[in-house]
Tab-separated table of C-alpha atoms in Angstrom:
chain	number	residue	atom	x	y	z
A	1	UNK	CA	0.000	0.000	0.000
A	2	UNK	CA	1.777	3.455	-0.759
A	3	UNK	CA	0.464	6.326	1.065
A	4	UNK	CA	1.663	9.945	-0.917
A	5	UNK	CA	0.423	12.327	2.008
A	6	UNK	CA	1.312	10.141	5.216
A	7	UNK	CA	-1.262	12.698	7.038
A	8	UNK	CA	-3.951	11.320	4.847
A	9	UNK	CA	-5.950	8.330	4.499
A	10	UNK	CA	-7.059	6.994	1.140
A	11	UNK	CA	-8.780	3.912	0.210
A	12	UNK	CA	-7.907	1.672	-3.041
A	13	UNK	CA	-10.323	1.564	-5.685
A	14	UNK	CA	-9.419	-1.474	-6.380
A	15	UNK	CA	-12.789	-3.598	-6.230
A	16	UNK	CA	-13.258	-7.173	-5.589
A	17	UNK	CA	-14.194	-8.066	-9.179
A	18	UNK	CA	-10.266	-8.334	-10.458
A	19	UNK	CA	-11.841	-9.120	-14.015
A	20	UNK	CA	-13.315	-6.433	-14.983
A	21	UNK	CA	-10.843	-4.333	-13.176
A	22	UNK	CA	-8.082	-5.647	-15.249
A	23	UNK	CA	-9.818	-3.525	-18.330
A	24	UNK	CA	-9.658	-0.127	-17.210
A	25	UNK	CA	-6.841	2.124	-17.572
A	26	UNK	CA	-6.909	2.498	-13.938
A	27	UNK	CA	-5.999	-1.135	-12.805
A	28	UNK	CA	-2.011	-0.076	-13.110
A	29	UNK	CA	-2.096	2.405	-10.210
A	30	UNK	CA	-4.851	1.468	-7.939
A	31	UNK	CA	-2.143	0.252	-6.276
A	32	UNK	CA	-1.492	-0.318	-2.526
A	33	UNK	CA	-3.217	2.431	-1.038
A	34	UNK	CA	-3.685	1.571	2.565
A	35	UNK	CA	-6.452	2.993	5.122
A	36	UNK	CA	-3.678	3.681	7.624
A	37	UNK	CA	-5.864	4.941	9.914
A	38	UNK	CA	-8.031	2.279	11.115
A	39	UNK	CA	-6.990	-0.085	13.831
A	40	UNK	CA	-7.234	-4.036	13.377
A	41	UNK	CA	-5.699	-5.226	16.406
A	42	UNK	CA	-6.186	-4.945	20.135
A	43	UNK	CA	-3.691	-3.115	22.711
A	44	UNK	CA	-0.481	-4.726	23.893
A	45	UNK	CA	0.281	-3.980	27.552
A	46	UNK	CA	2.973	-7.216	27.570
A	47	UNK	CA	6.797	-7.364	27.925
A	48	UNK	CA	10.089	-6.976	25.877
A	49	UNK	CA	13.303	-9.583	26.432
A	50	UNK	CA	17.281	-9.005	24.606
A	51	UNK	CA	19.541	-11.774	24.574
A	52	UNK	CA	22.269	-13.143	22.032
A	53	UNK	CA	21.201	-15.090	19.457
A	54	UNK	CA	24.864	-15.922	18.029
A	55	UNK	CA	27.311	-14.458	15.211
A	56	UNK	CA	26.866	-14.685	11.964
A	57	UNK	CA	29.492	-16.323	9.792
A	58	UNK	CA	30.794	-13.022	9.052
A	59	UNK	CA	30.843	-12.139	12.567
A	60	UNK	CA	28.121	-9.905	13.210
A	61	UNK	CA	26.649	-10.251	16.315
A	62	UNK	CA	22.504	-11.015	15.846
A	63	UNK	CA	19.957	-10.592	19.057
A	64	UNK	CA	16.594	-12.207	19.998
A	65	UNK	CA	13.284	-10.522	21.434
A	66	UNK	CA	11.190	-12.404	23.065
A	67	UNK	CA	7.305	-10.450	23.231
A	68	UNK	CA	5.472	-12.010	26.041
A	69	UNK	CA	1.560	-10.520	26.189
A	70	UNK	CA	-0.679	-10.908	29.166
A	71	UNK	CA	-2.171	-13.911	28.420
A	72	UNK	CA	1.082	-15.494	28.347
A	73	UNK	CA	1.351	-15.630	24.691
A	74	UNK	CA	5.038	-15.549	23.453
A	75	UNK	CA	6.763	-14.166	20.171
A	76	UNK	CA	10.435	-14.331	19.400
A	77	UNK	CA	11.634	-12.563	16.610
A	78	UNK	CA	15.824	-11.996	15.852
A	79	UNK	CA	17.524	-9.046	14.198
A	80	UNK	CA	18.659	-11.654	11.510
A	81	UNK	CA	16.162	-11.357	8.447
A	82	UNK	CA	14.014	-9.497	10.916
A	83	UNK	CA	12.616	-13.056	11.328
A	84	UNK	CA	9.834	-14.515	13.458
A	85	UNK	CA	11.931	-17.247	15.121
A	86	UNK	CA	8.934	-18.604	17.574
A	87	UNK	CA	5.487	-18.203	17.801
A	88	UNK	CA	3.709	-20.105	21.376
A	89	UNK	CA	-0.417	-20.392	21.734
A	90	UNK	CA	-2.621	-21.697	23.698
A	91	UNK	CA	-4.584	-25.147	22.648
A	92	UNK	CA	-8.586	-25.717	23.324
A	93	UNK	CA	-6.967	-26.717	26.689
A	94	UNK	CA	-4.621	-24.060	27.425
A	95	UNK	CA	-1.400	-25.854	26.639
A	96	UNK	CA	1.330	-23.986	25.113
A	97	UNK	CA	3.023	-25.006	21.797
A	98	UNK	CA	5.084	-23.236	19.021
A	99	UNK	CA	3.484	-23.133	15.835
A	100	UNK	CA	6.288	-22.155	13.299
A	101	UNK	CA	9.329	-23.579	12.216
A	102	UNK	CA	12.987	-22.248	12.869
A	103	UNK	CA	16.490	-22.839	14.308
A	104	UNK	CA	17.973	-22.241	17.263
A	105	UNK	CA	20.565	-19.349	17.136
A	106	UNK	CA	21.636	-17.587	13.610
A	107	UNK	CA	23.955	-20.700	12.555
A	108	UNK	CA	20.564	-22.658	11.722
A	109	UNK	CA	19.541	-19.596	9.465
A	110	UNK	CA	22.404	-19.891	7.533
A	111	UNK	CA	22.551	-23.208	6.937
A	112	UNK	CA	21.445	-24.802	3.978
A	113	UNK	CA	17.902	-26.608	5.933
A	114	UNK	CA	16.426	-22.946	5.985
A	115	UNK	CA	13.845	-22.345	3.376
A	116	UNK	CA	12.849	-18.502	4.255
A	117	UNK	CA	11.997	-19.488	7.762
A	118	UNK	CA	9.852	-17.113	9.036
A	119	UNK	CA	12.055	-14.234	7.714
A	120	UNK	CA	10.769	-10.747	5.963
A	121	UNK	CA	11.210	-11.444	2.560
A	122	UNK	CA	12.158	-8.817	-0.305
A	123	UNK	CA	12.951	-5.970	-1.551
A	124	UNK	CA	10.094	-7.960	-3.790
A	125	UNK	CA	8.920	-11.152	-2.342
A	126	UNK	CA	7.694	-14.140	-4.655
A	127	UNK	CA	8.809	-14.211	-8.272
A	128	UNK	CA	10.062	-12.129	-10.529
A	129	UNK	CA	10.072	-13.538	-14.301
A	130	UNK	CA	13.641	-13.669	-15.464
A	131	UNK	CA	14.858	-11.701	-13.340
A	132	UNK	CA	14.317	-8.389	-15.189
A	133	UNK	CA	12.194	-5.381	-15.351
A	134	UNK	CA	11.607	-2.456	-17.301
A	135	UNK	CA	10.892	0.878	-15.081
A	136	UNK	CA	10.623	4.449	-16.725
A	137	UNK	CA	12.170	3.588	-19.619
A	138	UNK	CA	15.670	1.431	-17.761
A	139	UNK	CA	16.154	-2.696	-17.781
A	140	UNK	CA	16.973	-4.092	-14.328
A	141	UNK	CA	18.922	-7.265	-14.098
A	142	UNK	CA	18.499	-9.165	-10.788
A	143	UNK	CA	19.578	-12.311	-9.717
A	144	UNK	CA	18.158	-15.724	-11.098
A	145	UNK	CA	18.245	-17.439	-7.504
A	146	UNK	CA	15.053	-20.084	-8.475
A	147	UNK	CA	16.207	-20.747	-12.250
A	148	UNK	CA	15.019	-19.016	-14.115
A	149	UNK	CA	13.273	-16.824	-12.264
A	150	UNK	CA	14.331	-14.227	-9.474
A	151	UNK	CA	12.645	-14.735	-5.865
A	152	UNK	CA	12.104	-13.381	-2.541
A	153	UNK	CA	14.560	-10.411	-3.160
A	154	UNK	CA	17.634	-12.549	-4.747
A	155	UNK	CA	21.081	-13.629	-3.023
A	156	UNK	CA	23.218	-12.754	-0.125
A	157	UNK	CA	21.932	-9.266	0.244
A	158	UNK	CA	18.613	-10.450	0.071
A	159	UNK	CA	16.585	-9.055	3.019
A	160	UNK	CA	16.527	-12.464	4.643
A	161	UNK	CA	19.793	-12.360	4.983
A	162	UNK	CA	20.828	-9.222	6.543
A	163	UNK	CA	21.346	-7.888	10.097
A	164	UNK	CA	18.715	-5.447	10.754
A	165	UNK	CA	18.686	-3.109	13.753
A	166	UNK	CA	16.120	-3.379	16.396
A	167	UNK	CA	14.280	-1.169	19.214
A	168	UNK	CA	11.585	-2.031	21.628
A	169	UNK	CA	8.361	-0.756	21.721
A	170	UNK	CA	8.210	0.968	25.427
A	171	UNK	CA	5.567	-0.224	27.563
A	172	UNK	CA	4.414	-2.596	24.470
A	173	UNK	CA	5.366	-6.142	23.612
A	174	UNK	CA	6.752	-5.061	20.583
A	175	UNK	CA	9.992	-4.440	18.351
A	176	UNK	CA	10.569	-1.881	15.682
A	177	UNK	CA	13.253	-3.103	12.648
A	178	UNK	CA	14.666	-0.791	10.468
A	179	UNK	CA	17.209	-1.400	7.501
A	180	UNK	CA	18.184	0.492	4.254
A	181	UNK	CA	19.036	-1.241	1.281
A	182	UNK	CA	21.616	0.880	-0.956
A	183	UNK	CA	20.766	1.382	-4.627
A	184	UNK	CA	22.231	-1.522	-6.651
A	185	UNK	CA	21.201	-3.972	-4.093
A	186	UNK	CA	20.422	-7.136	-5.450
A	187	UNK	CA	19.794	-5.023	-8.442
A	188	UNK	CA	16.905	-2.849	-7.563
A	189	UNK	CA	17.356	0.915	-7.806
A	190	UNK	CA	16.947	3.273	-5.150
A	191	UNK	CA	17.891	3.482	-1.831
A	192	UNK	CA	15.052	1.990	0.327
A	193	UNK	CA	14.728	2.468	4.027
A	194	UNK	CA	12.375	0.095	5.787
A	195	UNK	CA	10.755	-0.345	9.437
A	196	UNK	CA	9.106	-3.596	9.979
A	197	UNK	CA	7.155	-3.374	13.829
A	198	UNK	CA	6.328	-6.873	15.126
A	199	UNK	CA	3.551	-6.273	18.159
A	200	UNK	CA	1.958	-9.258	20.345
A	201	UNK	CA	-1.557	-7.812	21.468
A	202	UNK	CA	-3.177	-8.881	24.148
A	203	UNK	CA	-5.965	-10.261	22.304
A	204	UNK	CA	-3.681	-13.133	21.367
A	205	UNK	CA	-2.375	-11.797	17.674
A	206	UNK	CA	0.667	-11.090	15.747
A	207	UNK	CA	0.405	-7.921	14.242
A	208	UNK	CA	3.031	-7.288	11.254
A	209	UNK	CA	3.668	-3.693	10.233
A	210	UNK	CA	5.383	-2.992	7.237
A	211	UNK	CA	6.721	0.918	6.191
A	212	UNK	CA	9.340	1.755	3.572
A	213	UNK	CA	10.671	4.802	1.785
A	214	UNK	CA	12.866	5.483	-1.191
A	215	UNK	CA	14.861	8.275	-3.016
A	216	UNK	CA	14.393	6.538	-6.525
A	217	UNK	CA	11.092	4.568	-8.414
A	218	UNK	CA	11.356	1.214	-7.350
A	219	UNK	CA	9.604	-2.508	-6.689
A	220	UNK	CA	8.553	-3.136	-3.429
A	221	UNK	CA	6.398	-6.374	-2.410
A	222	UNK	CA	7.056	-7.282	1.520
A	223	UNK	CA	6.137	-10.147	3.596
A	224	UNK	CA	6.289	-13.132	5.812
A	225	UNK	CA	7.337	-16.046	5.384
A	226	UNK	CA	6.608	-18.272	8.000
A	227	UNK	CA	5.787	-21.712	7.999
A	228	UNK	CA	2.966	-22.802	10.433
A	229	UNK	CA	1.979	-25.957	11.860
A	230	UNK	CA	-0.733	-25.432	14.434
A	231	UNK	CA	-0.647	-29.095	16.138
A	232	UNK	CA	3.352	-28.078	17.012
A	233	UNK	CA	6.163	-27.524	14.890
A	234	UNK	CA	7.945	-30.557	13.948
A	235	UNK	CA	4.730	-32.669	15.032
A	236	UNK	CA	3.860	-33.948	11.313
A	237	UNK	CA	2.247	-32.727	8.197
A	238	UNK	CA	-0.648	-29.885	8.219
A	239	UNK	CA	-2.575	-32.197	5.521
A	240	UNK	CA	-5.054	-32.649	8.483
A	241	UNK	CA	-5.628	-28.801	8.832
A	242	UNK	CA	-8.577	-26.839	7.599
A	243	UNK	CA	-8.192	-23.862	5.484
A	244	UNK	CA	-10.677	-20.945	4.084
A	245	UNK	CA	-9.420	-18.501	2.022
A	246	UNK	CA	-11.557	-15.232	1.248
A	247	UNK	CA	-10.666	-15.626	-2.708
A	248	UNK	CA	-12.613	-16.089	-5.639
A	249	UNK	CA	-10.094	-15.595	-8.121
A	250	UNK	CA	-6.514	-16.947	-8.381
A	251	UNK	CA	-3.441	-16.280	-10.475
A	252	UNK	CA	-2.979	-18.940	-13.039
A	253	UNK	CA	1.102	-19.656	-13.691
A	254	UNK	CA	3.524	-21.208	-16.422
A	255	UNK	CA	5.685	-23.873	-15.583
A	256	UNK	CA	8.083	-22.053	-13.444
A	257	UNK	CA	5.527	-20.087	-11.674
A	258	UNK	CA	5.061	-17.150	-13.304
A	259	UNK	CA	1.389	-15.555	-13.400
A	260	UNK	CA	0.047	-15.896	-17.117
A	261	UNK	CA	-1.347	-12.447	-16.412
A	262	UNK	CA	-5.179	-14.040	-16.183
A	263	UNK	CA	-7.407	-13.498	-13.253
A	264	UNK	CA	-9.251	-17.068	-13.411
A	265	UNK	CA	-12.213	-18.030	-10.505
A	266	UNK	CA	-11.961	-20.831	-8.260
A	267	UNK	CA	-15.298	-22.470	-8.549
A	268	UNK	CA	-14.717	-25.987	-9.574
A	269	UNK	CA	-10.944	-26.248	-8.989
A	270	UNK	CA	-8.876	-27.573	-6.332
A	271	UNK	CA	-8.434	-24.169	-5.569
A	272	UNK	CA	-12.076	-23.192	-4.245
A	273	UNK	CA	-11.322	-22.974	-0.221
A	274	UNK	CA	-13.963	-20.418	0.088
A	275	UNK	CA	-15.424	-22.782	2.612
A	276	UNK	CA	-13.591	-24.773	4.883
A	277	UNK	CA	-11.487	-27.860	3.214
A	278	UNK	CA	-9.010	-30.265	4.122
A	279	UNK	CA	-5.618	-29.441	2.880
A	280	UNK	CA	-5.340	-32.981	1.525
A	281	UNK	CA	-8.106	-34.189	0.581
A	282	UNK	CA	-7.266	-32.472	-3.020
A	283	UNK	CA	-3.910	-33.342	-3.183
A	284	UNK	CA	-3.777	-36.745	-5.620
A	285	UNK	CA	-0.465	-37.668	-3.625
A	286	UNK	CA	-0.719	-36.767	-0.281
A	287	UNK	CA	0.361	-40.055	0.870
A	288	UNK	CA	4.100	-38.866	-0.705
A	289	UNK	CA	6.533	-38.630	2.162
A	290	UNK	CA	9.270	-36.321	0.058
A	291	UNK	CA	9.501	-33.791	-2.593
A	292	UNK	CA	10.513	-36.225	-5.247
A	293	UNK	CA	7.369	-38.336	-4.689
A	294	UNK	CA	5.289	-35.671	-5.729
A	295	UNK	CA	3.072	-36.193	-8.500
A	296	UNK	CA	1.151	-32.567	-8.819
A	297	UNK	CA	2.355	-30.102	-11.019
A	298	UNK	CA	2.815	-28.071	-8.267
A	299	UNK	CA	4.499	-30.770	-5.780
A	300	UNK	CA	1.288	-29.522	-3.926
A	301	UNK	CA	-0.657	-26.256	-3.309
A	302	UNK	CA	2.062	-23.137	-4.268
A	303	UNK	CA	-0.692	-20.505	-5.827
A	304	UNK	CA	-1.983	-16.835	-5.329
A	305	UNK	CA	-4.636	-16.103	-4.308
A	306	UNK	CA	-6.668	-12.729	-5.021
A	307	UNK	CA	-8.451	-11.516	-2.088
A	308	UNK	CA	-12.278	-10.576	-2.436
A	309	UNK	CA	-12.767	-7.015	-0.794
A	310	UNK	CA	-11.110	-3.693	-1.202
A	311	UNK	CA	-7.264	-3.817	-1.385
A	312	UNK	CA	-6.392	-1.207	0.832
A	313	UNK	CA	-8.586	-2.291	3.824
A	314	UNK	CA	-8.169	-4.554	6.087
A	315	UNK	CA	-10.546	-7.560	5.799
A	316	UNK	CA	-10.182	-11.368	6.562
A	317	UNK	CA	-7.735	-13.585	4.548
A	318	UNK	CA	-7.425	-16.848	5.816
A	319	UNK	CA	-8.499	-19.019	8.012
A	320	UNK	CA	-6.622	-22.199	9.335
A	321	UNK	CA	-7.564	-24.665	11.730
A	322	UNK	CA	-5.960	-27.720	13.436
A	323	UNK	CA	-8.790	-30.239	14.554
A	324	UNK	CA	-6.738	-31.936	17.156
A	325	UNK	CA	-5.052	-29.325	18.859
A	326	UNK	CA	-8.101	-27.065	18.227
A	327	UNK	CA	-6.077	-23.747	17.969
A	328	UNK	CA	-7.586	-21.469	14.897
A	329	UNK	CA	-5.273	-18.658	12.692
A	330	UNK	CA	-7.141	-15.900	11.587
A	331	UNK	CA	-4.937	-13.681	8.881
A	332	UNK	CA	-6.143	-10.319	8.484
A	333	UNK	CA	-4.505	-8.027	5.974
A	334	UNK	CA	-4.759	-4.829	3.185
A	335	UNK	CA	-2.650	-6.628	0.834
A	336	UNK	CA	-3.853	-7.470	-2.518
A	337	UNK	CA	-3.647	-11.465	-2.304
A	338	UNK	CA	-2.194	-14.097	-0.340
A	339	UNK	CA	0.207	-16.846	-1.344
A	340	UNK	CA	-0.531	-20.319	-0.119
A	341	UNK	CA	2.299	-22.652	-0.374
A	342	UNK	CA	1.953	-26.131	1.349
A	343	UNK	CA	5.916	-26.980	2.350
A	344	UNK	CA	6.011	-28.925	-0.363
A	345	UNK	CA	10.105	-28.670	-0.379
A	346	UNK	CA	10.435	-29.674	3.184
A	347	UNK	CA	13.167	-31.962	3.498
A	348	UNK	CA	13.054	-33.317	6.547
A	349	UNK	CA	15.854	-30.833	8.420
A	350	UNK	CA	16.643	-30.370	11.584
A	351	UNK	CA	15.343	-26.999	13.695
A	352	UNK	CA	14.518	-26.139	16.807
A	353	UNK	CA	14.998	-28.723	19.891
A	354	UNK	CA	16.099	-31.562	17.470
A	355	UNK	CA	12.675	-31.931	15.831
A	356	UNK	CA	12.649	-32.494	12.089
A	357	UNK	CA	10.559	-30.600	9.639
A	358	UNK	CA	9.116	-33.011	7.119
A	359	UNK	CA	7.392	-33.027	3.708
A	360	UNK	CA	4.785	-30.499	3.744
A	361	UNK	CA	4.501	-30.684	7.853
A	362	UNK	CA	4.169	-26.743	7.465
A	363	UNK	CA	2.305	-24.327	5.312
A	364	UNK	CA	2.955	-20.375	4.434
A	365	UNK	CA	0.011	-18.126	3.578
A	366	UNK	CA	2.152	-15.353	2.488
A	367	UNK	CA	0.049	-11.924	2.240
A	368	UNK	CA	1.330	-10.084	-0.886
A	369	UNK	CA	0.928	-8.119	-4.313
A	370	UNK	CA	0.473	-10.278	-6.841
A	371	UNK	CA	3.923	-12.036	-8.090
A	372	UNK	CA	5.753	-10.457	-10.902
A	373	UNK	CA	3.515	-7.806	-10.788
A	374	UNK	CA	6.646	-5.473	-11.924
A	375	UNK	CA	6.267	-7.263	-15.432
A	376	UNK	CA	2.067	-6.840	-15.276
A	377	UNK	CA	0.831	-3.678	-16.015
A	378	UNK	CA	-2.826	-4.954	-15.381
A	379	UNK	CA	-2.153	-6.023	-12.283
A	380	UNK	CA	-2.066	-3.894	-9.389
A	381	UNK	CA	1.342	-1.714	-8.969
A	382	UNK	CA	4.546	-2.437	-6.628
A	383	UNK	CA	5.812	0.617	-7.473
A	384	UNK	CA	7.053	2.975	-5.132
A	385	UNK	CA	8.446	6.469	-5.801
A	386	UNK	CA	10.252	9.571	-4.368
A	387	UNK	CA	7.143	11.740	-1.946
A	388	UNK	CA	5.345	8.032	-1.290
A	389	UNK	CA	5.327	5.643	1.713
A	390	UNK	CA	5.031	2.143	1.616
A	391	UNK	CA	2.474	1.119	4.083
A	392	UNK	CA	0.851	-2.528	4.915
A	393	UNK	CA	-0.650	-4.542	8.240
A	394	UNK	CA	-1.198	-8.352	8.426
A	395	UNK	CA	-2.465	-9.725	12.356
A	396	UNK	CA	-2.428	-13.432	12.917
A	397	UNK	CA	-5.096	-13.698	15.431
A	398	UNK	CA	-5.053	-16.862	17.647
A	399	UNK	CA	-8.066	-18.747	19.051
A	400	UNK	CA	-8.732	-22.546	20.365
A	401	UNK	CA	-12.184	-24.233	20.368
């Protein structure tokens, strides 16, 4: 969402019915306008923890926060990636467990088992075709990090990968991020300065805020990318888990990915979770216990998903739910679509406490602009220019019945 006059608030345009949107002139700028404005999320009255979280292999020193709310509720996120490195709630009985996967100091991040962990993911998350664009009239060349394709920002200076500095929120449970990335990075022009606030409420929710700034025209797409598993990290798949996503319409790709640049409904595809379904009772090959046993095009669900509602204002995304455990995952966001990607590349590593990760035993629902919307000029814009503020909110709000 990009905000001109931060004193302002302006709604998108942008209605629910992508289609016919997609034929107006207007469809290339009604952009990421965000109601800044209106709160989604309750107060946080918790506490803020420091400690060391280890050195990166080029010796930087990393730290990890640990947001505890008053319900008891606990958050840790690290300076590393600005990731989201724990997340504990409460079960239909009370008992504690943590719901995302990650590793247990830096050295786990920067090993070769972490697949975007939980990390903010950019300057462009997703995939962009080629890695090129065209932007006021100049090709950019990024890196092809998912051949052939460039994702989730690119390589080593990826945001992922970089030591971000941190502040707490006084008297909140919350931590403030901030990092520029220079022109050139990774390719992308511009210097771009970015805050990222992580804040556990006291209603039991995550809420993610996302601000950048930049001195030149340039793509920006941020997100999370954590991978969930309400029954427990590390406790076996999420193929049991129900999901409802508030999409009609999906993004149709090629065979690396890449949207087509259609706007196609779900009714009467796989991809119709507008009421609850069973992750895999779809899936032909859920009984596969590794990537290479994957029959689907797709290995599995990887697909965006275009969100019904105004972009721009908040509204329900996604809901997940683990039937054993009973805990329930309400995403709320402004964001244009949401990604929903069903660990289908799991392999089985090693993270926190010993326990394994396997074959699709987490999921991401990644809130987003649609990907490669830099090479789209029908889809909404991720452009972001000199005056204008990059603004967007996603909550994960936690429940048990």
């Amino acid at each position: 969402m990009i905000d001109s006059n931060a004193g302002v608030c302006i709604i998108s345009r942008m209605q629910s019915n992508l289609p016919c949107i997609m034929k107006t002139a207007a469809a290339a700028v009604s952009l990421l306008i965000m109601n800044a404005c209106t709160s989604i999320s309750g107060p946080s009255t918790g506490s803020v923890k420091q400690a060391g979280f280890g050195n990166t292999k080029a010796g930087e020193s990393t730290e990890l926060y640990t947001l505890k709310n008053a319900n008891g509720v606990v958050a840790k996120v690290t300076t590393y990636g600005a990731t989201l490195v724990e997340l504990h709630v409460p079960d239909k009985d009370g008992n504690l467990a943590d719901v995302i996967n990650g590793f247990d100091s830096v050295a786990g991040y920067e090993g070769d088992g972490n697949q975007y962990f939980g990390c903010t993911t950019g300057r462009v998350c997703n995939r962009i075709a080629k890695g090129k664009f065209t932007l006021d009239g100049t090709e950019y060349t990024l890196a092809t990090n998912n051949d052939p394709n460039h994702l989730h920002g690119g390589g080593d200076k990826a945001l992922s990968k970089q030591v971000w500095k941190a502040a707490p929120v006084d008297g909140q449970a919350a931590v403030v991020f901030t990092l520029t990335s220079p022109d050139g990075e990774e390719g992308y022009p511009g210097n771009l300065s970015m805050k990222v606030t992580y804040t556990l409420t006291d209603a039991d929710e995550l809420r993610i805020d996302y601000q950048a700034t930049t001195d030149k025209a340039t793509p920006v797409n941020l997100t999370n990318h954590a991978y969930f598993n309400l029954g427990g990290a590390g406790t076996g798949t999420v193929l049991d888990h129900e999901l409802t996503l508030n999409a009609d319409h999906f993004t149709p790709v090629d065979d690396t990915l890449i949207p087509t640049g259609k706007i196609d409904p779900v009714a009467g595809t796989e991809l119709d979770f507008r009421t609850a379904h069973v992750i895999g009772d779809r899936i032909p090959d859920k009984g596969a216990t590794k990537t290479e046993d994957a029959e689907s095009a797709t290995l599995g669900y990887d697909h965006n998903f275009v969100l019904n509602g105004k972009a721009g204002t908040h509204r329900l995304a996604a809901r997940l739910k683990d039937p054993d455990s009973g805990r329930v995952m309400e995403i709320y966001t402004d964001q244009v679509a949401i990604q929903f990607y069903s660990g289908n590349f799991l392999m089985n590593q090693e993270g926190k406490a010993g326990k394994a990760y396997p074959f699709r035993g987490a999921l991401c629902l990644e809130t987003q602009h649609n990907p490669d919307s830099v090479n789209h000029p029908d889809f909404p814009s991720t452009i972001l220019r000199p005056g204008q503020t990059y603004r967007t909110t996603t909550v994960h709000r936690f429940s048990a019945e």
